[in-house]
Coordinates of C-alpha atoms in Angstrom, one line a residue:
Chain G
X1 CA 22.5 12.1 15.8
X2 CA 22.5 11.3 12.1
X3 CA 25.0 12.9 9.8
X4 CA 24.0 13.3 6.1
X5 CA 26.5 11.3 4.1
X6 CA 28.1 13.4 1.5
X7 CA 27.6 10.7 -1.1
X8 CA 23.9 10.7 -0.6
X9 CA 23.8 14.5 -0.6
X10 CA 25.8 14.6 -3.9
X11 CA 23.5 12.0 -5.3
X12 CA 20.4 14.1 -4.4
X13 CA 21.9 17.2 -6.0
X14 CA 22.7 15.3 -9.2
X15 CA 19.2 14.0 -9.3
X16 CA 17.8 17.5 -8.9
X17 CA 20.1 19.0 -11.5
X18 CA 19.5 16.3 -14.1
X19 CA 15.8 16.4 -13.3
X20 CA 15.7 20.2 -13.8
X21 CA 17.5 20.0 -17.1
X22 CA 15.2 17.3 -18.3
X23 CA 12.1 19.2 -17.2
X24 CA 13.4 22.3 -19.0
X25 CA 14.1 20.1 -22.1
X26 CA 10.5 18.8 -21.9
X27 CA 9.0 22.3 -21.9
X28 CA 11.4 23.5 -24.5
X29 CA 10.6 20.7 -27.0
X30 CA 6.9 20.8 -26.5
X31 CA 5.3 22.1 -29.8
X32 CA 4.4 25.8 -29.7
X33 CA 1.7 25.9 -32.4
X34 CA -0.4 23.8 -34.8
X35 CA 2.3 23.9 -37.6
X36 CA 4.8 22.2 -35.3
X37 CA 2.2 19.5 -34.6
X38 CA 1.5 19.1 -38.3
X39 CA 5.1 18.5 -39.2
X40 CA 5.4 16.2 -36.1
X41 CA 2.4 14.1 -37.2
X42 CA 3.6 14.0 -40.8
X43 CA 7.0 12.7 -39.8
X44 CA 5.3 10.1 -37.6
X45 CA 2.8 9.0 -40.3
X46 CA 4.8 6.2 -41.9
X47 CA 3.6 3.1 -40.0
X48 CA 0.4 2.0 -38.4
X49 CA -0.3 5.4 -36.9
X50 CA -0.9 6.9 -40.4
X51 CA -3.4 4.2 -41.2
X52 CA -5.2 4.7 -37.8
X53 CA -5.5 8.5 -38.3
X54 CA -6.5 8.1 -41.9
X55 CA -9.2 5.7 -40.7
X56 CA -10.3 8.1 -38.1
X57 CA -10.4 10.9 -40.6
X58 CA -12.6 8.8 -42.9
X59 CA -15.0 8.1 -40.1
X60 CA -15.3 11.6 -39.0
X61 CA -15.7 12.6 -42.6
X62 CA -18.6 10.2 -43.0
X63 CA -20.3 11.5 -39.9
X64 CA -19.8 15.0 -40.9
X65 CA -21.1 14.3 -44.4
X66 CA -24.2 12.7 -43.2
X67 CA -25.1 15.4 -40.8
X68 CA -24.2 18.6 -42.7
X69 CA -23.5 17.7 -46.3
X70 CA -20.7 20.2 -46.5
X71 CA -18.1 17.5 -46.4
X72 CA -15.1 19.3 -47.8
X73 CA -15.3 22.2 -45.5
X74 CA -15.8 19.9 -42.6
X75 CA -12.9 17.8 -43.4
X76 CA -10.6 20.8 -43.2
X77 CA -12.1 21.9 -39.9
X78 CA -12.0 18.3 -38.5
X79 CA -8.3 18.1 -39.5
X80 CA -7.7 21.5 -37.8
X81 CA -9.6 20.4 -34.7
X82 CA -7.6 17.2 -34.5
X83 CA -4.3 19.1 -34.7
X84 CA -5.5 21.4 -32.0
X85 CA -6.4 18.4 -29.9
X86 CA -3.0 16.9 -30.3
X87 CA -1.3 20.2 -29.7
X88 CA -3.0 20.6 -26.4
X89 CA -2.1 17.1 -25.4
X90 CA 1.6 17.6 -26.3
X91 CA 1.7 21.0 -24.6
X92 CA 0.2 19.4 -21.5
X93 CA 2.8 16.6 -21.5
X94 CA 5.6 18.3 -19.5
X95 CA 3.1 19.9 -17.2
X96 CA 1.4 16.6 -16.5
X97 CA 4.7 14.8 -16.0
X98 CA 5.7 17.4 -13.4
X99 CA 2.3 17.2 -11.8
X100 CA 2.3 13.4 -11.4
X101 CA 5.7 13.4 -9.7
X102 CA 4.9 16.4 -7.6
X103 CA 1.6 15.1 -6.2
X104 CA 3.1 11.6 -5.8
X105 CA 5.9 12.7 -3.5
X106 CA 3.7 15.2 -1.6
X107 CA 1.0 12.6 -1.0
X108 CA 3.6 10.0 -0.1
X109 CA 4.8 12.2 2.8
X110 CA 1.1 12.9 3.7
X111 CA 0.5 9.1 3.8
X112 CA 3.5 8.8 6.3
X113 CA 1.9 11.6 8.3
X114 CA -1.4 9.7 8.5
X115 CA 0.4 6.5 9.5
X116 CA 2.3 8.5 12.2
X117 CA -1.0 10.0 13.5
X118 CA -2.6 6.5 13.6
X119 CA 0.4 5.1 15.6
X120 CA 0.1 7.9 18.1
X121 CA -3.7 7.5 18.6
X122 CA -3.5 3.7 18.6
X123 CA -0.8 3.9 21.3
X124 CA 1.2 1.5 19.4
X125 CA 4.0 -0.1 21.4
X126 CA 6.2 -1.1 18.6
X127 CA 6.6 2.1 16.5
X128 CA 7.9 4.9 18.8
X129 CA 11.5 4.0 17.8
X130 CA 10.5 4.9 14.3
X131 CA 8.7 8.2 15.1
X132 CA 11.8 10.3 14.2
X133 CA 12.1 8.5 10.9
X134 CA 8.5 9.3 10.1
X135 CA 8.9 12.9 11.2
X136 CA 11.9 13.0 8.8
X137 CA 9.9 11.8 5.9
X138 CA 7.0 14.2 6.7
X139 CA 9.5 17.1 6.6
X140 CA 9.1 16.9 2.9
X141 CA 5.4 17.9 3.3
X142 CA 5.9 21.7 3.7
X143 CA 8.4 21.8 0.8
X144 CA 6.2 19.6 -1.4
X145 CA 3.1 21.6 -0.5
X146 CA 4.7 24.9 -1.6
X147 CA 5.7 23.5 -5.0
X148 CA 2.4 21.9 -5.4
X149 CA 0.5 25.0 -4.4
X150 CA 2.5 27.1 -6.9
X151 CA 1.5 24.5 -9.5
X152 CA -2.2 24.9 -8.7
X153 CA -1.8 28.7 -9.0
X154 CA -0.2 28.4 -12.4
X155 CA -3.0 26.2 -13.5
X156 CA -5.5 28.8 -12.2
X157 CA -3.7 31.5 -14.1
X158 CA -4.0 29.5 -17.3
X159 CA -0.4 28.6 -17.7
X160 CA -1.5 25.1 -18.7
X161 CA -4.5 23.0 -19.5
X162 CA -4.2 20.3 -16.9
X163 CA -7.6 21.1 -15.5
X164 CA -10.0 21.7 -18.4
X165 CA -12.7 23.1 -16.2
X166 CA -10.4 26.0 -15.5
X167 CA -10.5 27.0 -19.2
X168 CA -12.0 30.4 -20.0
X169 CA -15.4 30.3 -21.6
X170 CA -16.2 26.8 -20.5
X171 CA -19.1 27.9 -18.3
X172 CA -20.3 30.7 -20.6
X173 CA -23.3 29.6 -22.7
X174 CA -22.3 32.1 -25.4
X175 CA -18.8 30.7 -25.8
X176 CA -17.9 28.0 -28.4
X177 CA -16.1 26.2 -25.6
X178 CA -19.2 26.0 -23.4
X179 CA -19.6 22.7 -21.6
X180 CA -23.0 22.2 -20.0
X181 CA -21.9 19.5 -17.7
X182 CA -18.9 21.4 -16.4
X183 CA -21.1 24.5 -16.1
X184 CA -23.5 22.6 -13.9
X185 CA -20.6 21.7 -11.6
X186 CA -19.2 25.2 -11.5
X187 CA -20.7 25.9 -8.1
X188 CA -18.0 23.4 -6.8
X189 CA -15.4 23.5 -9.5
X190 CA -14.5 27.2 -9.7
X191 CA -11.0 28.6 -9.2
X192 CA -11.5 30.7 -6.0
X193 CA -13.3 28.0 -4.0
X194 CA -10.9 25.3 -5.3
X195 CA -7.8 27.2 -4.3
X196 CA -9.3 28.1 -1.0
X197 CA -9.9 24.4 -0.3
X198 CA -6.4 23.6 -1.3
X199 CA -5.1 26.3 1.0
X200 CA -7.1 25.0 4.0
X201 CA -6.1 21.4 3.5
X202 CA -2.4 22.1 3.0
X203 CA -2.3 24.5 6.0
X204 CA -4.2 22.0 8.1
X205 CA -1.8 19.1 7.3
X206 CA 1.3 21.2 7.7
X207 CA 0.1 22.6 11.0
X208 CA -0.4 19.2 12.4
X209 CA 3.0 18.1 11.3
X210 CA 4.6 21.2 12.8
X211 CA 2.9 21.0 16.2
X212 CA 3.2 17.2 16.5
X213 CA 7.0 17.4 15.9
X214 CA 7.3 20.3 18.3
X215 CA 5.4 18.5 21.0
X216 CA 7.4 15.3 20.5
X217 CA 10.7 17.3 20.9
X218 CA 9.3 19.1 24.0
X219 CA 8.3 15.7 25.5
X220 CA 12.0 14.8 25.4
X221 CA 12.8 17.6 27.8
X222 CA 9.7 17.5 29.9
X223 CA 9.1 16.0 33.4
X224 CA 5.6 14.7 32.8
X225 CA 3.6 13.4 29.9
X226 CA 1.6 16.5 29.1
X227 CA 3.2 16.9 25.7
X228 CA 2.5 13.3 24.9
X229 CA -1.2 13.8 25.8
X230 CA -1.3 16.9 23.7
X231 CA 0.1 15.0 20.8
X232 CA -2.5 12.3 21.3
X233 CA -5.3 14.8 21.2
X234 CA -4.1 16.7 18.1
X235 CA -3.4 13.4 16.3
X236 CA -7.0 12.3 16.9
X237 CA -8.3 15.7 15.6
X238 CA -5.9 15.5 12.7
X239 CA -7.2 12.1 11.6
X240 CA -10.8 13.4 11.6
X241 CA -9.7 16.4 9.5
X242 CA -7.5 14.2 7.4
X243 CA -10.2 11.8 6.3
X244 CA -12.5 14.6 5.2
X245 CA -9.8 16.7 3.5
X246 CA -8.3 13.7 1.9
X247 CA -11.5 12.7 0.2
X248 CA -12.2 16.3 -1.0
X249 CA -8.6 16.6 -2.1
X250 CA -8.8 13.5 -4.3
X251 CA -11.9 15.0 -6.1
X252 CA -10.2 18.4 -6.4
X253 CA -6.7 17.5 -7.5
X254 CA -7.2 14.2 -9.3
X255 CA -10.8 13.4 -10.2
X256 CA -11.5 16.9 -11.5
X257 CA -9.0 16.1 -14.3
X258 CA -11.8 14.1 -15.8
X259 CA -14.6 16.5 -14.9
X260 CA -17.2 14.4 -16.8
X261 CA -16.6 11.4 -14.7
X262 CA -17.1 10.6 -11.0
X263 CA -16.6 7.7 -8.6
X264 CA -17.7 7.5 -5.0
X265 CA -14.9 5.4 -3.6
X266 CA -12.2 7.5 -5.4
X267 CA -11.1 9.2 -2.2
X268 CA -10.4 5.8 -0.5
X269 CA -8.7 4.5 -3.6
X270 CA -6.3 7.5 -3.7
X271 CA -5.8 7.2 0.0
X272 CA -4.8 3.5 -0.2
X273 CA -2.4 4.3 -2.9
X274 CA -0.4 7.0 -1.1
X275 CA -0.8 5.4 2.3
X276 CA 1.0 2.2 1.2
X277 CA 3.6 4.3 -0.6
X278 CA 4.2 6.2 2.7
X279 CA 4.6 3.0 4.7
X280 CA 6.9 1.6 2.1
X281 CA 9.0 4.8 2.3
X282 CA 9.2 4.5 6.1
X283 CA 10.5 0.9 5.6
X284 CA 13.0 2.0 3.0
X285 CA 14.4 4.9 5.0
X286 CA 14.5 2.7 8.1
X287 CA 16.4 -0.1 6.4
X288 CA 18.8 2.5 4.9
X289 CA 19.5 4.2 8.3
X290 CA 19.8 0.8 10.0
X291 CA 22.3 -0.4 7.4
X292 CA 24.4 2.7 8.2
X293 CA 24.2 1.8 11.9
X294 CA 22.0 4.6 13.1
X295 CA 19.0 2.8 14.5
X296 CA 20.4 0.4 17.2
X297 CA 17.0 -0.1 18.7
X298 CA 15.3 -1.1 15.5
X299 CA 15.4 -4.9 15.1
X300 CA 14.0 -7.3 12.5
X301 CA 10.7 -7.4 14.3
X302 CA 10.1 -3.7 13.6
X303 CA 11.0 -4.2 10.0
X304 CA 8.7 -7.2 9.9
X305 CA 5.8 -5.1 11.2
X306 CA 6.4 -2.5 8.5
X307 CA 6.5 -5.2 5.9
X308 CA 3.2 -6.6 7.1
X309 CA 1.7 -3.2 6.7
X310 CA 3.1 -2.9 3.2
X311 CA 1.6 -6.3 2.4
X312 CA -1.8 -5.6 4.0
X313 CA -2.3 -2.1 2.5
X314 CA -1.1 -3.3 -0.9
X315 CA -4.0 -5.8 -0.8
X316 CA -6.3 -3.1 0.4
X317 CA -5.3 -0.9 -2.5
X318 CA -6.1 -3.8 -4.9
X319 CA -9.4 -4.4 -3.2
X320 CA -10.4 -0.8 -3.9
X321 CA -8.9 -0.8 -7.4
X322 CA -10.9 -3.8 -8.3
X323 CA -14.1 -2.6 -6.6
X324 CA -14.0 0.6 -8.5
X325 CA -13.1 -1.1 -11.8
X326 CA -15.5 -4.1 -11.5
X327 CA -18.6 -2.0 -10.5
X328 CA -18.1 0.3 -13.4
X329 CA -17.2 -2.6 -15.8
X330 CA -20.2 -4.6 -14.7
X331 CA -22.9 -1.9 -15.0
X332 CA -21.2 -0.5 -18.1
X333 CA -23.0 2.8 -17.9
X334 CA -21.6 4.9 -20.8
X335 CA -20.8 8.1 -19.0
X336 CA -18.8 6.2 -16.3
X337 CA -17.2 3.5 -18.4
X338 CA -15.3 5.8 -20.8
X339 CA -12.9 6.4 -18.0
X340 CA -11.8 2.7 -18.1
X341 CA -12.3 2.3 -21.9
X342 CA -9.5 5.0 -22.4
X343 CA -7.3 3.4 -19.9
X344 CA -7.7 -0.2 -21.2
X345 CA -7.4 0.8 -24.9
X346 CA -4.7 3.5 -24.7
X347 CA -2.9 2.7 -21.4
X348 CA -3.2 -1.1 -21.4
X349 CA 0.3 -1.9 -20.1
X350 CA 0.4 0.8 -17.3
X351 CA -3.1 0.1 -16.3
X352 CA -2.8 -3.6 -15.8
X353 CA 1.0 -3.4 -15.0
X354 CA 0.1 -1.3 -12.0
X355 CA -2.0 -4.3 -10.7
X356 CA 0.9 -6.7 -11.2
X357 CA 3.4 -4.3 -9.4
X358 CA 1.1 -3.3 -6.6
X359 CA -0.7 -6.6 -6.0
X360 CA 0.7 -9.7 -7.6
X361 CA 4.4 -9.0 -6.8
X362 CA 4.0 -7.9 -3.2
X363 CA 1.5 -10.7 -2.4
X364 CA 3.7 -13.4 -3.7
X365 CA 6.9 -12.1 -2.1
X366 CA 5.8 -10.6 1.2
X367 CA 3.5 -13.4 2.2
X368 CA 6.5 -15.3 3.6
X369 CA 7.3 -14.5 7.3
X370 CA 11.0 -15.1 6.8
X371 CA 11.2 -13.0 3.6
X372 CA 9.7 -10.0 5.5
X373 CA 12.9 -9.9 7.6
X374 CA 15.4 -10.2 4.7
X375 CA 16.7 -6.7 3.8
X376 CA 17.3 -7.2 0.1
X377 CA 13.9 -8.8 -0.5
X378 CA 12.2 -6.0 1.4
X379 CA 14.1 -3.3 -0.6
X380 CA 13.2 -5.0 -3.9
X381 CA 9.5 -5.3 -2.9
X382 CA 9.6 -1.7 -1.7
X383 CA 11.0 -0.3 -5.0
X384 CA 8.4 -2.2 -7.0
X385 CA 5.6 -1.0 -4.8
X386 CA 6.8 2.7 -5.0
X387 CA 7.2 2.5 -8.8
X388 CA 3.9 0.8 -9.0
X389 CA 2.1 3.5 -7.2
X390 CA 3.9 6.2 -9.3
X391 CA 2.4 4.3 -12.3
X392 CA -1.0 4.3 -10.5
X393 CA -0.9 8.1 -10.2
X394 CA 0.3 8.2 -13.8
X395 CA -2.8 6.2 -14.8
X396 CA -5.1 8.6 -12.9
X397 CA -3.7 11.8 -14.3
X398 CA -2.3 11.2 -17.7
X399 CA -5.3 9.9 -19.7
X400 CA -7.2 13.1 -18.9
X401 CA -4.4 15.4 -19.7
X402 CA -2.3 14.0 -22.5
X403 CA -4.6 11.1 -23.7
X404 CA -3.0 9.1 -26.5
X405 CA 0.1 11.2 -26.6
X406 CA 1.5 9.5 -23.4
X407 CA 5.0 8.2 -23.1
X408 CA 7.3 7.6 -20.2
X409 CA 10.2 9.6 -21.6
X410 CA 12.5 12.5 -20.7
X411 CA 9.8 14.7 -19.1
X412 CA 8.4 11.9 -16.9
X413 CA 11.7 10.4 -15.8
X414 CA 13.2 13.9 -15.2
X415 CA 10.3 15.1 -13.1
X416 CA 10.5 11.9 -11.1
X417 CA 14.3 12.3 -10.7
X418 CA 13.9 16.0 -9.6
X419 CA 11.4 15.2 -6.9
X420 CA 13.2 12.2 -5.7
X421 CA 16.4 14.3 -5.4
X422 CA 14.4 17.0 -3.6
X423 CA 12.8 14.4 -1.3
X424 CA 16.1 12.8 -0.4
X425 CA 17.7 16.1 0.3
X426 CA 14.9 17.5 2.5
X427 CA 14.2 14.2 4.4
X428 CA 17.8 13.4 5.2
X429 CA 18.5 17.0 6.1
X430 CA 15.6 16.9 8.5
X431 CA 16.9 13.7 10.0
X432 CA 20.2 15.4 11.0
X433 CA 18.4 18.0 13.1
X434 CA 17.2 15.9 16.0
X435 CA 18.2 12.6 17.7
X436 CA 16.8 9.5 16.0
X437 CA 15.4 8.1 19.3
X438 CA 12.6 9.9 21.3
X439 CA 13.7 10.0 24.9
X440 CA 10.6 10.2 27.1
X441 CA 7.8 8.7 25.0
X442 CA 5.8 6.5 27.4
X443 CA 6.0 3.6 25.1
X444 CA 9.7 3.9 24.1
X445 CA 10.9 1.1 26.4
X446 CA 8.3 -1.3 25.1
X447 CA 9.3 -0.2 21.6
X448 CA 13.0 -0.8 22.2
X449 CA 12.3 -4.3 23.4
X450 CA 9.7 -5.0 20.8
X451 CA 9.9 -8.5 19.6
X452 CA 7.6 -10.4 17.4
Chain P
X1 CA 12.0 -53.3 30.9
X2 CA 9.4 -51.1 32.4
X3 CA 8.1 -47.9 30.8
X4 CA 8.5 -45.5 33.7
X5 CA 8.0 -41.8 33.3
X6 CA 8.3 -38.8 35.5
X7 CA 5.5 -36.3 35.9
X8 CA 6.9 -33.0 37.1
X9 CA 4.1 -30.7 38.0
X10 CA 4.4 -26.9 38.2
X11 CA 1.9 -24.1 39.1
X12 CA 3.6 -21.2 37.4
X13 CA 4.4 -20.8 33.7
X14 CA 7.7 -18.8 34.4
X15 CA 9.0 -21.7 36.6
X16 CA 7.9 -24.1 34.0
X17 CA 9.9 -22.2 31.3
X18 CA 13.0 -22.2 33.5
X19 CA 12.5 -26.0 34.2
X20 CA 12.2 -26.7 30.5
X21 CA 15.4 -24.8 29.8
X22 CA 17.2 -26.6 32.6
X23 CA 16.0 -30.0 31.5
X24 CA 17.1 -29.3 27.9
X25 CA 20.5 -28.2 29.2
X26 CA 20.8 -31.4 31.3
X27 CA 20.0 -33.4 28.1
X28 CA 16.9 -35.1 29.4
X29 CA 14.5 -35.8 26.6
X30 CA 11.1 -34.1 27.2
X31 CA 8.3 -36.4 26.1
X32 CA 5.5 -33.9 26.4
X33 CA 4.4 -30.7 28.3
X34 CA 0.8 -30.2 29.3
X35 CA -0.5 -26.7 29.9
X36 CA -3.9 -25.1 30.4
X37 CA -3.1 -22.2 28.1
X38 CA -0.5 -21.3 25.4
X39 CA 2.8 -20.3 27.1
X40 CA 4.6 -17.8 24.9
X41 CA 8.0 -19.2 23.8
X42 CA 7.4 -22.7 25.2
X43 CA 7.8 -24.3 21.8
X44 CA 11.1 -22.5 21.2
X45 CA 12.4 -23.5 24.7
X46 CA 11.4 -27.1 24.0
X47 CA 13.1 -27.0 20.6
X48 CA 10.0 -28.0 18.6
X49 CA 10.5 -27.3 14.9
X50 CA 8.2 -24.5 13.4
X51 CA 4.8 -25.5 12.0
X52 CA 4.3 -26.0 8.3
X53 CA 0.6 -25.4 8.5
X54 CA 0.9 -22.0 6.7
X55 CA 2.6 -23.6 3.8
X56 CA -0.2 -26.1 3.5
X57 CA -2.8 -23.3 3.7
X58 CA -1.0 -21.5 0.8
X59 CA -1.1 -24.6 -1.4
X60 CA -4.8 -25.2 -0.5
X61 CA -5.5 -21.6 -1.4
X62 CA -3.9 -22.2 -4.8
X63 CA -6.1 -25.3 -5.2
X64 CA -9.2 -23.3 -4.4
X65 CA -8.2 -20.6 -6.9
X66 CA -7.7 -23.3 -9.6
X67 CA -11.0 -24.9 -8.7
X68 CA -12.9 -21.6 -8.9
X69 CA -11.3 -20.7 -12.2
X70 CA -11.9 -24.1 -13.7
X71 CA -15.5 -24.2 -12.5
X72 CA -16.4 -20.8 -13.8
X73 CA -14.6 -21.4 -17.1
X74 CA -16.3 -24.7 -17.7
X75 CA -19.8 -23.6 -16.7
X76 CA -19.9 -20.1 -18.1
X77 CA -17.5 -20.2 -21.1
X78 CA -17.2 -23.8 -22.3
X79 CA -20.4 -25.6 -21.5
X80 CA -23.1 -23.1 -22.3
X81 CA -21.8 -19.7 -23.2
X82 CA -25.1 -17.8 -23.1
X83 CA -25.5 -14.1 -23.5
X84 CA -26.6 -13.0 -20.0
X85 CA -27.3 -9.3 -19.9
X86 CA -24.6 -8.6 -22.5
X87 CA -21.7 -10.0 -20.6
X88 CA -19.0 -11.2 -23.0
X89 CA -18.8 -15.0 -22.6
X90 CA -16.4 -15.5 -25.6
X91 CA -13.3 -16.2 -23.5
X92 CA -12.5 -16.4 -19.8
X93 CA -10.4 -13.3 -19.6
X94 CA -13.2 -11.1 -21.2
X95 CA -15.6 -12.0 -18.4
X96 CA -13.1 -12.4 -15.7
X97 CA -14.0 -9.5 -13.4
X98 CA -17.4 -11.0 -12.7
X99 CA -15.7 -14.3 -11.7
X100 CA -13.2 -12.7 -9.3
X101 CA -15.5 -12.7 -6.3
X102 CA -16.1 -16.4 -6.7
X103 CA -12.4 -17.1 -7.3
X104 CA -11.5 -15.1 -4.2
X105 CA -14.1 -16.9 -2.0
X106 CA -13.0 -20.3 -3.2
X107 CA -9.4 -19.5 -2.4
X108 CA -10.3 -18.5 1.1
X109 CA -12.7 -21.4 1.6
X110 CA -10.2 -24.0 0.5
X111 CA -7.3 -22.4 2.4
X112 CA -9.3 -22.1 5.6
X113 CA -11.2 -25.3 5.8
X114 CA -8.5 -27.7 4.5
X115 CA -6.0 -26.1 6.8
X116 CA -8.3 -26.7 9.8
X117 CA -8.9 -30.2 8.8
X118 CA -5.1 -30.7 8.3
X119 CA -4.7 -29.4 11.8
X120 CA -7.2 -31.8 13.3
X121 CA -5.6 -34.7 11.5
X122 CA -2.1 -33.8 12.4
X123 CA -3.0 -33.2 16.1
X124 CA -5.3 -36.2 16.1
X125 CA -8.4 -34.4 17.2
X126 CA -11.9 -35.7 16.5
X127 CA -15.3 -36.2 18.2
X128 CA -15.4 -39.1 20.7
X129 CA -11.7 -39.2 20.9
X130 CA -10.4 -40.5 24.2
X131 CA -8.8 -37.6 26.1
X132 CA -5.1 -38.0 26.8
X133 CA -5.0 -36.0 30.0
X134 CA -2.3 -37.2 32.5
X135 CA -3.6 -35.1 35.4
X136 CA -6.9 -33.3 35.4
X137 CA -5.4 -30.2 37.0
X138 CA -3.4 -29.4 33.8
X139 CA -6.6 -28.1 32.2
X140 CA -7.1 -25.6 35.0
X141 CA -4.1 -24.2 36.7
X142 CA -1.2 -26.7 36.7
X143 CA 1.6 -27.4 34.2
X144 CA 3.0 -30.9 33.7
X145 CA 6.3 -32.0 32.1
X146 CA 6.7 -35.7 31.2
X147 CA 10.2 -37.2 31.0
X148 CA 11.1 -40.8 30.4
X149 CA 13.2 -42.7 32.9
X150 CA 16.1 -44.9 31.9
X151 CA 17.6 -46.5 35.1
X152 CA 18.2 -43.0 36.5
X153 CA 15.1 -42.7 38.6
X154 CA 16.6 -41.1 41.8
X155 CA 18.8 -38.7 39.8
X156 CA 15.8 -37.5 37.8
X157 CA 13.5 -37.2 40.8
X158 CA 16.0 -35.0 42.7
X159 CA 16.7 -33.0 39.5
X160 CA 13.0 -32.1 39.0
X161 CA 12.5 -31.4 42.7
X162 CA 15.3 -28.8 42.4
X163 CA 13.6 -27.1 39.4
X164 CA 10.7 -25.8 41.5
X165 CA 8.2 -28.6 40.9
X166 CA 5.3 -28.6 43.3
X167 CA 5.0 -32.4 42.8
X168 CA 7.2 -35.0 41.2
X169 CA 5.5 -38.4 40.4
X170 CA 6.9 -41.6 39.0
X171 CA 4.3 -43.4 36.9
X172 CA 4.3 -46.8 35.2
X173 CA 3.1 -46.4 31.6
X174 CA 2.0 -49.2 29.4

């Protein structure tokens, strides 16, 4: 049995407390109205930024003048509209920072769950000694789902503007906010249907997690393999449900942030991102528990296998990243390419930095067989991969919510710290509940003697 | 001085593995082991150093990547930078996404083929090569260990008979 070290527990509480304070600070300092934005922009307009906005103003002035002729009136309204735009971005910032960290950790534990289900269905002979570690990580899923679902409800009740298609009047032709494209999608993108889908998906994933763990524990006490077979069957059914729900989930929760844009391989791309994060997290927790002497049956071959998965799925993520990017870049169709234009122009470092962290670094360091067995190299690669995929989610969500007002500051780091603390607390508490080695799994002996 | 060797023949890979370990423990130098299929762990038991073929492949891959990059840069950017369908041919980086499939394939092509050729050269394999088979049964269902003799013929013969060999032969090699 694992005992939660008091140091780690204190560390997780500190992370949560500091995170909460920072999140509160982020919401508190977000500008409340246009006046606050005006003073904020005025205080900023000393350097290049002023020149850029001035230039922008002149441009919009010219356009306005040529179309309407009432240039002075238009300049005032343009200025007001610009302020409103920036206000919404800045008000979104703490919400979006919270959302990125929230969805990242929830999907990370979902990725672990998918990996776990695949191991069950594939009847893998190496991984049963790691099943309890995986079950520990997926224990975050129910907790993360609740927080996430509450966030979706808040968005639905117009507490924030993360999802612009949820705004009032956007589908109403009489409203000034009417958007014909979004109105055309409102058969799919409407709040009741959207929240219903979210409910079904979250319940489905959590139900699989609950019953799979229950059966796994029952198998320990059983005299035959009936619970193992049950787990095999529900894992296979879960994987079918998962791949459908995962794809729809990625449209609902991430792609709908940019409702004018669509991509067909987006679901796979999101999947690869959180799948590799999940596998990396399994490796990190395993290495930690092993270093504390809790996993006697885990040897360097198990670690090596996890590292190979980290390496392979990192490359798979890159393949999808590049396929999505290159196809859109190559054809250069205006309604698709704006997605990447924003990211390259405004998010240049995070956009390409994510490729360096998620591809270049892992491929160079994890290609070596010996390196895959060295703990500190694996931990270093794991930290870079996890941070890299946080940045990946940041790149997917931030441009559509805060646009040019992005910054990795107090709000972002605090949200990440809060969810990391919560994650550590929930996962390691769950690990103390049951023995770390399944007893009667049909493959457990093979797994104990696994050697590569 | 004659070049005598012992051929100890086995018909089971587990017995072979034990014999190899015993031979190593008795400090007899194993010249060669012939086997019809890969025996897992045989190289470790014989104390053969690990292969460096993977390192070669990595370097060949880098060569392929460099070649692909150089070729596309020379053809598409330096030599004749045409405007083809609006693709930006001003610098390599601007048009790089369209070169990535080629760079990737060159990397894989160089890594794979040069590694295979390296393997053939290092293991001396080519068409019309004279087969070096000491006993035709070793390609079907027998294993053969070859150990050189230095004035200790009787001792070696009795040693290998005790290791479970189905046949121990003393052969004059030239």
